[in-house]
Tab-separated table of C-alpha atoms and ligand atoms in Angstrom:
chain	number	residue	atom	x	y	z
A	113	UNK	CA	56.759	-14.918	11.752
A	114	UNK	CA	58.060	-12.384	14.269
A	115	UNK	CA	55.877	-9.369	14.781
A	116	UNK	CA	57.880	-6.186	14.207
A	117	UNK	CA	56.432	-3.407	16.336
A	118	UNK	CA	58.005	-0.020	15.852
A	119	UNK	CA	57.154	2.808	18.226
A	120	UNK	CA	57.242	6.408	17.117
A	121	UNK	CA	60.289	7.001	19.327
A	122	UNK	CA	62.243	4.160	17.697
A	123	UNK	CA	61.180	5.344	14.262
A	124	UNK	CA	62.317	8.911	14.879
A	125	UNK	CA	65.656	7.749	16.277
A	126	UNK	CA	66.250	5.410	13.348
A	127	UNK	CA	65.350	8.104	10.813
A	128	UNK	CA	67.649	10.558	12.562
A	129	UNK	CA	70.540	8.088	12.655
A	130	UNK	CA	70.057	7.263	8.989
A	131	UNK	CA	69.846	10.864	7.802
A	132	UNK	CA	72.050	12.677	10.318
A	133	UNK	CA	74.515	10.224	11.836
A	134	UNK	CA	75.956	13.004	14.018
A	135	UNK	CA	72.603	14.208	15.352
A	136	UNK	CA	72.533	14.818	19.073
A	137	UNK	CA	69.151	13.168	19.602
A	138	UNK	CA	67.720	16.481	20.784
A	139	UNK	CA	65.099	16.524	18.089
A	140	UNK	CA	63.790	13.085	19.058
A	141	UNK	CA	63.702	14.256	22.658
A	142	UNK	CA	61.576	17.245	21.605
A	143	UNK	CA	59.157	15.029	19.690
A	144	UNK	CA	58.824	12.777	22.716
A	145	UNK	CA	57.401	15.823	24.551
A	146	UNK	CA	54.691	15.980	21.912
A	147	UNK	CA	53.945	12.260	22.030
A	148	UNK	CA	53.684	12.296	25.815
A	149	UNK	CA	51.488	15.407	25.902
A	150	UNK	CA	49.150	14.115	23.199
A	151	UNK	CA	48.706	10.774	24.989
A	152	UNK	CA	47.523	12.747	27.994
A	153	UNK	CA	45.201	14.819	25.801
A	154	UNK	CA	43.915	11.624	24.137
A	155	UNK	CA	43.098	10.179	27.557
A	156	UNK	CA	41.227	13.368	28.492
A	157	UNK	CA	39.335	13.417	25.175
A	158	UNK	CA	38.293	9.788	25.686
A	159	UNK	CA	36.981	10.591	29.173
A	160	UNK	CA	35.433	13.931	28.267
A	161	UNK	CA	31.832	12.822	28.622
A	162	UNK	CA	32.535	11.035	31.881
A	163	UNK	CA	34.798	13.401	33.660
A	164	UNK	CA	32.355	16.300	33.683
A	165	UNK	CA	34.826	18.446	31.808
A	166	UNK	CA	32.615	19.046	28.815
A	167	UNK	CA	31.170	22.454	28.154
A	168	UNK	CA	32.633	25.880	27.819
A	169	UNK	CA	34.531	28.097	30.179
A	170	UNK	CA	33.495	31.722	30.400
A	171	UNK	CA	36.740	32.788	28.734
A	172	UNK	CA	37.182	33.574	25.071
A	173	UNK	CA	40.476	33.046	23.255
A	174	UNK	CA	42.380	35.716	21.347
A	175	UNK	CA	40.231	35.083	18.271
A	176	UNK	CA	37.120	35.989	20.292
A	177	UNK	CA	35.893	32.381	20.171
A	178	UNK	CA	34.594	30.479	23.154
A	179	UNK	CA	37.270	28.349	24.801
A	180	UNK	CA	36.280	24.804	25.694
A	181	UNK	CA	37.720	23.366	28.869
A	182	UNK	CA	39.561	20.687	26.974
A	183	UNK	CA	41.281	23.381	24.899
A	184	UNK	CA	42.696	24.784	28.103
A	185	UNK	CA	43.823	21.368	29.331
A	186	UNK	CA	45.425	20.508	25.993
A	187	UNK	CA	47.199	23.868	25.863
A	188	UNK	CA	48.596	23.553	29.379
A	189	UNK	CA	49.699	19.990	28.769
A	190	UNK	CA	51.622	20.884	25.614
A	191	UNK	CA	53.193	23.949	27.211
A	192	UNK	CA	54.313	21.844	30.155
A	193	UNK	CA	55.755	18.895	28.239
A	194	UNK	CA	57.456	20.996	25.575
A	195	UNK	CA	58.645	23.574	28.084
A	196	UNK	CA	60.584	20.995	30.079
A	197	UNK	CA	62.484	19.464	27.158
A	198	UNK	CA	65.423	21.829	27.540
A	199	UNK	CA	65.723	22.620	23.844
A	200	UNK	CA	62.494	24.498	23.119
A	201	UNK	CA	63.048	28.230	23.465
A	202	UNK	CA	59.732	29.581	22.242
A	203	UNK	CA	56.227	28.155	22.066
A	204	UNK	CA	53.289	29.816	20.373
A	205	UNK	CA	49.748	28.509	20.603
A	206	UNK	CA	46.333	29.294	19.190
A	207	UNK	CA	45.227	29.800	22.796
A	208	UNK	CA	47.870	32.364	23.791
A	209	UNK	CA	47.872	35.860	22.387
A	210	UNK	CA	51.683	36.125	22.601
A	211	UNK	CA	54.404	33.502	22.237
A	212	UNK	CA	55.529	31.909	25.468
A	213	UNK	CA	59.266	32.176	26.051
A	214	UNK	CA	60.843	29.367	27.969
A	215	UNK	CA	63.077	31.585	30.067
A	216	UNK	CA	65.422	28.832	31.218
A	217	UNK	CA	66.323	28.081	27.635
A	218	UNK	CA	66.082	31.481	26.098
A	219	UNK	CA	69.736	31.469	25.070
A	220	UNK	CA	70.188	27.759	24.506
A	221	UNK	CA	66.929	26.472	23.116
A	222	UNK	CA	67.251	25.588	19.442
A	223	UNK	CA	63.620	25.148	18.575
A	224	UNK	CA	60.375	27.052	18.199
A	225	UNK	CA	57.162	25.033	18.404
A	226	UNK	CA	53.890	26.506	17.190
A	227	UNK	CA	50.706	24.561	17.832
A	228	UNK	CA	46.943	24.412	17.883
A	229	UNK	CA	46.374	22.344	21.032
A	230	UNK	CA	42.834	21.205	20.264
A	231	UNK	CA	41.631	21.956	16.774
A	232	UNK	CA	37.961	21.582	15.882
A	233	UNK	CA	37.031	21.865	19.537
A	234	UNK	CA	33.427	22.813	18.785
A	235	UNK	CA	33.088	19.127	17.826
A	236	UNK	CA	33.866	17.869	21.334
A	237	UNK	CA	30.338	18.249	22.621
A	238	UNK	CA	29.030	16.005	19.855
A	239	UNK	CA	31.685	13.285	20.143
A	240	UNK	CA	33.267	14.004	16.778
A	241	UNK	CA	37.009	13.861	16.006
A	242	UNK	CA	39.285	16.669	17.110
A	243	UNK	CA	43.045	17.049	16.817
A	244	UNK	CA	46.321	18.677	17.837
A	245	UNK	CA	48.468	20.312	15.134
A	246	UNK	CA	52.135	21.260	15.525
A	247	UNK	CA	54.875	22.949	13.545
A	248	UNK	CA	58.566	22.904	14.504
A	249	UNK	CA	61.022	25.576	13.408
A	250	UNK	CA	64.653	26.161	14.202
A	251	UNK	CA	65.463	29.511	15.749
A	252	UNK	CA	68.328	31.798	14.908
A	253	UNK	CA	71.322	31.482	17.207
A	254	UNK	CA	71.028	34.165	19.881
A	255	UNK	CA	73.915	34.161	22.342
A	256	UNK	CA	72.749	37.504	23.781
A	257	UNK	CA	69.199	36.317	24.419
A	258	UNK	CA	67.948	39.658	23.115
A	259	UNK	CA	66.622	38.636	19.725
A	260	UNK	CA	63.036	39.540	18.934
A	261	UNK	CA	60.930	36.539	19.881
A	262	UNK	CA	58.257	37.192	17.295
A	263	UNK	CA	60.830	37.213	14.463
A	264	UNK	CA	61.709	33.620	15.333
A	265	UNK	CA	58.063	32.618	15.216
A	266	UNK	CA	57.143	34.487	12.023
A	267	UNK	CA	59.088	32.256	9.634
A	268	UNK	CA	57.684	31.056	6.312
A	269	UNK	CA	56.434	27.471	6.313
A	270	UNK	CA	59.170	26.147	4.028
A	271	UNK	CA	61.530	26.572	6.988
A	272	UNK	CA	59.653	24.025	9.105
A	273	UNK	CA	61.928	21.186	10.193
A	274	UNK	CA	58.978	19.019	11.106
A	275	UNK	CA	55.221	19.168	11.399
A	276	UNK	CA	52.429	16.856	12.308
A	277	UNK	CA	49.127	16.264	13.967
A	278	UNK	CA	47.326	13.890	16.239
A	279	UNK	CA	43.768	12.993	15.351
A	280	UNK	CA	41.630	11.887	18.277
A	281	UNK	CA	39.230	9.804	16.212
A	282	UNK	CA	37.856	6.302	16.452
A	283	UNK	CA	41.495	5.566	17.214
A	284	UNK	CA	44.177	8.084	18.129
A	285	UNK	CA	46.751	8.555	15.424
A	286	UNK	CA	49.910	10.626	15.187
A	287	UNK	CA	51.039	11.650	11.724
A	288	UNK	CA	54.337	13.477	11.285
A	289	UNK	CA	56.929	14.451	8.733
A	290	UNK	CA	60.474	15.624	9.350
A	291	UNK	CA	61.832	15.841	5.822
A	292	UNK	CA	61.631	12.198	4.768
A	293	UNK	CA	58.016	11.451	4.007
A	294	UNK	CA	54.907	11.242	6.127
A	295	UNK	CA	54.505	8.482	8.685
A	296	UNK	CA	51.483	7.497	10.734
A	297	UNK	CA	51.383	5.817	14.164
A	298	UNK	CA	48.317	4.481	15.903
A	299	UNK	CA	48.080	4.693	19.671
A	300	UNK	CA	47.692	1.273	21.237
A	301	UNK	CA	45.833	2.240	24.399
A	302	UNK	CA	46.601	-1.056	26.108
A	303	UNK	CA	50.355	-0.364	26.138
A	304	UNK	CA	50.264	3.437	25.801
A	305	UNK	CA	52.523	3.514	22.739
A	306	UNK	CA	52.175	4.982	19.257
A	307	UNK	CA	52.962	2.104	16.866
A	308	UNK	CA	53.927	2.505	13.231
A	309	UNK	CA	50.800	1.689	11.210
A	310	UNK	CA	51.144	3.823	8.062
A	311	UNK	CA	54.668	4.098	6.694
A	312	UNK	CA	55.442	6.611	3.963
A	313	UNK	CA	51.903	7.847	3.355
A	314	UNK	CA	51.252	9.190	-0.159
A	315	UNK	CA	48.339	11.396	-1.115
A	316	UNK	CA	46.602	10.062	-4.262
A	317	UNK	CA	47.120	12.442	-7.210
A	318	UNK	CA	43.383	12.361	-7.858
A	319	UNK	CA	40.432	11.399	-5.698
A	320	UNK	CA	36.666	11.471	-5.547
A	321	UNK	CA	35.926	13.601	-2.489
A	322	UNK	CA	35.737	17.339	-1.989
A	323	UNK	CA	35.478	18.910	1.411
A	324	UNK	CA	34.329	22.426	2.278
A	325	UNK	CA	31.666	24.181	4.307
A	326	UNK	CA	29.091	24.355	1.521
A	327	UNK	CA	26.776	26.539	3.584
A	328	UNK	CA	29.277	29.325	2.846
A	329	UNK	CA	29.495	28.605	-0.873
A	330	UNK	CA	27.379	31.513	-2.055
A	331	UNK	CA	29.935	33.789	-0.424
A	332	UNK	CA	32.884	32.040	-2.158
A	333	UNK	CA	34.522	33.955	-5.037
A	334	UNK	CA	32.949	32.918	-8.366
A	335	UNK	CA	35.864	30.707	-9.496
A	336	UNK	CA	35.478	28.505	-6.403
A	337	UNK	CA	31.777	28.114	-7.116
A	338	UNK	CA	32.554	27.159	-10.726
A	339	UNK	CA	35.160	24.649	-9.499
A	340	UNK	CA	32.676	22.924	-7.206
A	341	UNK	CA	30.172	22.800	-10.047
A	342	UNK	CA	32.912	21.370	-12.302
A	343	UNK	CA	33.539	18.528	-9.813
A	344	UNK	CA	29.826	17.835	-9.323
A	345	UNK	CA	29.170	17.791	-13.070
A	346	UNK	CA	31.701	15.010	-13.644
A	347	UNK	CA	33.948	17.206	-15.831
A	348	UNK	CA	37.049	15.559	-14.332
A	349	UNK	CA	35.756	12.220	-15.575
A	350	UNK	CA	34.484	10.820	-12.282
A	351	UNK	CA	31.749	11.345	-9.757
A	352	UNK	CA	32.581	13.232	-6.562
A	353	UNK	CA	31.147	12.937	-3.074
A	354	UNK	CA	31.274	15.634	-0.451
A	355	UNK	CA	32.490	15.070	3.118
A	356	UNK	CA	32.954	17.777	5.740
A	357	UNK	CA	33.639	17.110	9.390
A	358	UNK	CA	34.475	20.656	10.488
A	359	UNK	CA	37.714	19.544	12.194
A	360	UNK	CA	40.634	20.437	9.961
A	361	UNK	CA	42.777	17.574	11.250
A	362	UNK	CA	40.087	14.991	10.531
A	363	UNK	CA	39.165	16.493	7.157
A	364	UNK	CA	42.830	16.619	6.162
A	365	UNK	CA	43.533	13.110	7.455
A	366	UNK	CA	40.837	11.742	5.162
A	367	UNK	CA	42.187	13.811	2.261
A	368	UNK	CA	45.706	12.474	2.891
A	369	UNK	CA	44.505	8.878	2.808
A	370	UNK	CA	41.836	9.064	0.123
A	371	UNK	CA	42.838	12.066	-1.987
A	372	UNK	CA	40.515	14.750	-3.312
A	373	UNK	CA	40.562	18.292	-2.007
A	374	UNK	CA	39.885	20.197	1.201
A	375	UNK	CA	39.184	23.883	0.799
A	376	UNK	CA	38.479	26.779	3.112
A	377	UNK	CA	38.269	29.677	0.648
A	378	UNK	CA	37.744	33.355	1.421
A	379	UNK	CA	34.123	33.815	2.475
A	380	UNK	CA	31.814	36.768	2.938
A	381	UNK	CA	32.431	36.731	6.713
A	382	UNK	CA	36.141	35.778	6.483
A	383	UNK	CA	37.468	37.490	3.343
A	384	UNK	CA	41.043	36.403	4.215
A	385	UNK	CA	39.980	32.846	4.986
A	386	UNK	CA	39.308	31.448	8.434
A	387	UNK	CA	42.170	29.092	9.120
A	388	UNK	CA	45.363	30.250	10.779
A	389	UNK	CA	48.587	30.266	8.779
A	390	UNK	CA	51.183	29.385	11.400
A	391	UNK	CA	49.623	26.533	13.317
A	392	UNK	CA	46.963	25.216	10.938
A	393	UNK	CA	47.792	25.870	7.262
A	394	UNK	CA	51.617	25.636	7.456
A	395	UNK	CA	51.911	22.250	9.175
A	396	UNK	CA	49.106	20.810	7.036
A	397	UNK	CA	50.751	22.188	3.861
A	398	UNK	CA	54.125	20.712	4.867
A	399	UNK	CA	52.561	17.279	5.391
A	400	UNK	CA	50.619	17.536	2.118
A	401	UNK	CA	53.763	18.341	0.134
A	402	UNK	CA	55.787	15.651	1.873
A	403	UNK	CA	53.055	13.195	0.831
A	404	UNK	CA	53.110	14.360	-2.809
A	405	UNK	CA	50.109	16.707	-2.621
A	406	UNK	CA	49.764	20.469	-3.003
A	407	UNK	CA	48.682	23.296	-0.709
A	408	UNK	CA	47.996	26.862	-1.798
A	409	UNK	CA	46.108	29.961	-0.713
A	410	UNK	CA	44.633	30.338	-4.204
A	411	UNK	CA	47.544	32.487	-5.370
A	412	UNK	CA	50.661	30.563	-4.459
A	413	UNK	CA	52.248	27.981	-2.244
A	414	UNK	CA	51.203	28.194	1.422
A	415	UNK	CA	54.772	27.397	2.505
A	416	UNK	CA	56.104	30.511	0.738
A	417	UNK	CA	53.889	32.989	2.585
A	418	UNK	CA	55.940	35.318	4.778
A	419	UNK	CA	53.927	35.704	7.975
A	420	UNK	CA	53.338	39.116	9.492
A	421	UNK	CA	51.432	38.184	12.633
A	422	UNK	CA	51.079	35.184	14.901
A	423	UNK	CA	47.377	34.586	14.450
A	424	UNK	CA	47.035	35.604	10.803
A	425	UNK	CA	44.497	33.781	8.674
A	426	UNK	CA	44.758	32.419	5.177
A	427	UNK	CA	42.571	30.679	2.627
A	428	UNK	CA	43.644	27.016	2.371
A	429	UNK	CA	43.246	24.693	-0.614
A	430	UNK	CA	44.966	21.386	-0.052
A	431	UNK	CA	44.784	18.027	-1.718
A	432	UNK	CA	45.825	15.875	-4.640
A	433	UNK	CA	47.653	17.353	-7.611
A	434	UNK	CA	44.833	17.106	-10.112
A	435	UNK	CA	42.173	18.806	-8.000
A	436	UNK	CA	44.446	21.577	-6.696
A	437	UNK	CA	45.897	22.312	-10.139
A	438	UNK	CA	42.428	22.391	-11.712
A	439	UNK	CA	41.264	24.876	-9.086
A	440	UNK	CA	44.404	27.006	-9.484
A	441	UNK	CA	43.829	27.150	-13.269
A	442	UNK	CA	40.246	28.281	-12.735
A	443	UNK	CA	41.338	30.929	-10.194
A	444	UNK	CA	44.034	32.195	-12.576
A	445	UNK	CA	41.429	32.720	-15.324
A	446	UNK	CA	39.182	34.739	-13.028
B	285	LIG	P1	39.262	25.983	15.882
B	285	LIG	O1	40.763	25.982	15.808
B	285	LIG	O2	38.753	27.157	16.638
B	285	LIG	O3	38.690	24.703	16.357
B	285	LIG	O4	38.695	26.287	14.396
B	285	LIG	C1	39.253	25.704	13.293
B	285	LIG	C2	38.238	24.777	12.664
B	285	LIG	C3	38.917	23.807	11.748
B	285	LIG	O5	39.234	22.627	12.436
B	285	LIG	C4	37.879	23.564	10.699
B	285	LIG	O6	38.451	23.216	9.467
B	285	LIG	C5	37.150	24.874	10.622
B	285	LIG	O7	37.378	25.535	11.855
B	285	LIG	C6	35.670	24.712	10.441
B	285	LIG	O8	35.104	25.971	10.286
B	285	LIG	P2	33.554	26.159	9.894
B	285	LIG	O9	32.789	25.728	11.082
B	285	LIG	O10	33.461	27.615	9.587
B	285	LIG	O11	33.283	25.308	8.688
B	286	LIG	MG1	42.251	25.388	15.149
């Protein structure tokens, strides 16, 4: 039997050829910037304890949170490898207050990439999984180069042309969707390539795990508390376990594979939710829907929210159909 190894690059090219025979290949070239950058980040994450780059810088990011050194490295790496693709006009990152315009390509660049370079970074010090999340949008044609940059970034999530994440876990895995399902690739460190390991991932319609920061639960709106009680009491006909890593990418990755629900509801300290719409909730919601799951803010679809600011927050409830619909019914009755 011949072993068929498919790298992420080959997979993207084949998908593009199949779906858009006239495609220029530019999109695959853009994604290769992400794969290259995240391999570098993966190598840094693996060496974090050794290289003396653990710990925090004295800076805080625009959210007022402490920036870890690896956040800075991951941010710079992504900016560099996306900025030199030639077709990315605008990049926006959790770590930068304003979008970065790639001046060289301001008129020509077709794409906007929004990303969280190192999500869950408070977990680095304790050797727990972290991740990179990205969202790719097309920008309006702008032959004058004068179009408002922010308008191109503040697009609702349903306009994403692709989204994905890399989870730096016990292995490094890249999961992406570009309109034809969700595909997972595991980094083979010996050859430095992401190899197709999970084709066409589907989120189970029902699961047995819920995932939230339960220490906040007394500050959750009453319907969320009733929902958690509902799951614990076996009302859905099965017993639930709770799992919470505190890295969105890792918590979502488990939810994608095993089903169940991940929720970060409004809390007493974050009444609008904690997670960021553009570079956390939107790409995760896109992947969830592409895998047959659902993602809402408790009122409606995440992907329909019209953003008003780059770093805006949103509640996020994402998971299998049965759990999300049950929660939405309970919220509607509140
Ligand atoms: P970060 O982008 O600053 O790392 O924060 C986002 C993280 C998510 O990965 C995770 O889901 C959440 O914050 C955990 O928050 P909490 O510690 O409040 O449970
Ligand atoms: Mg984050």
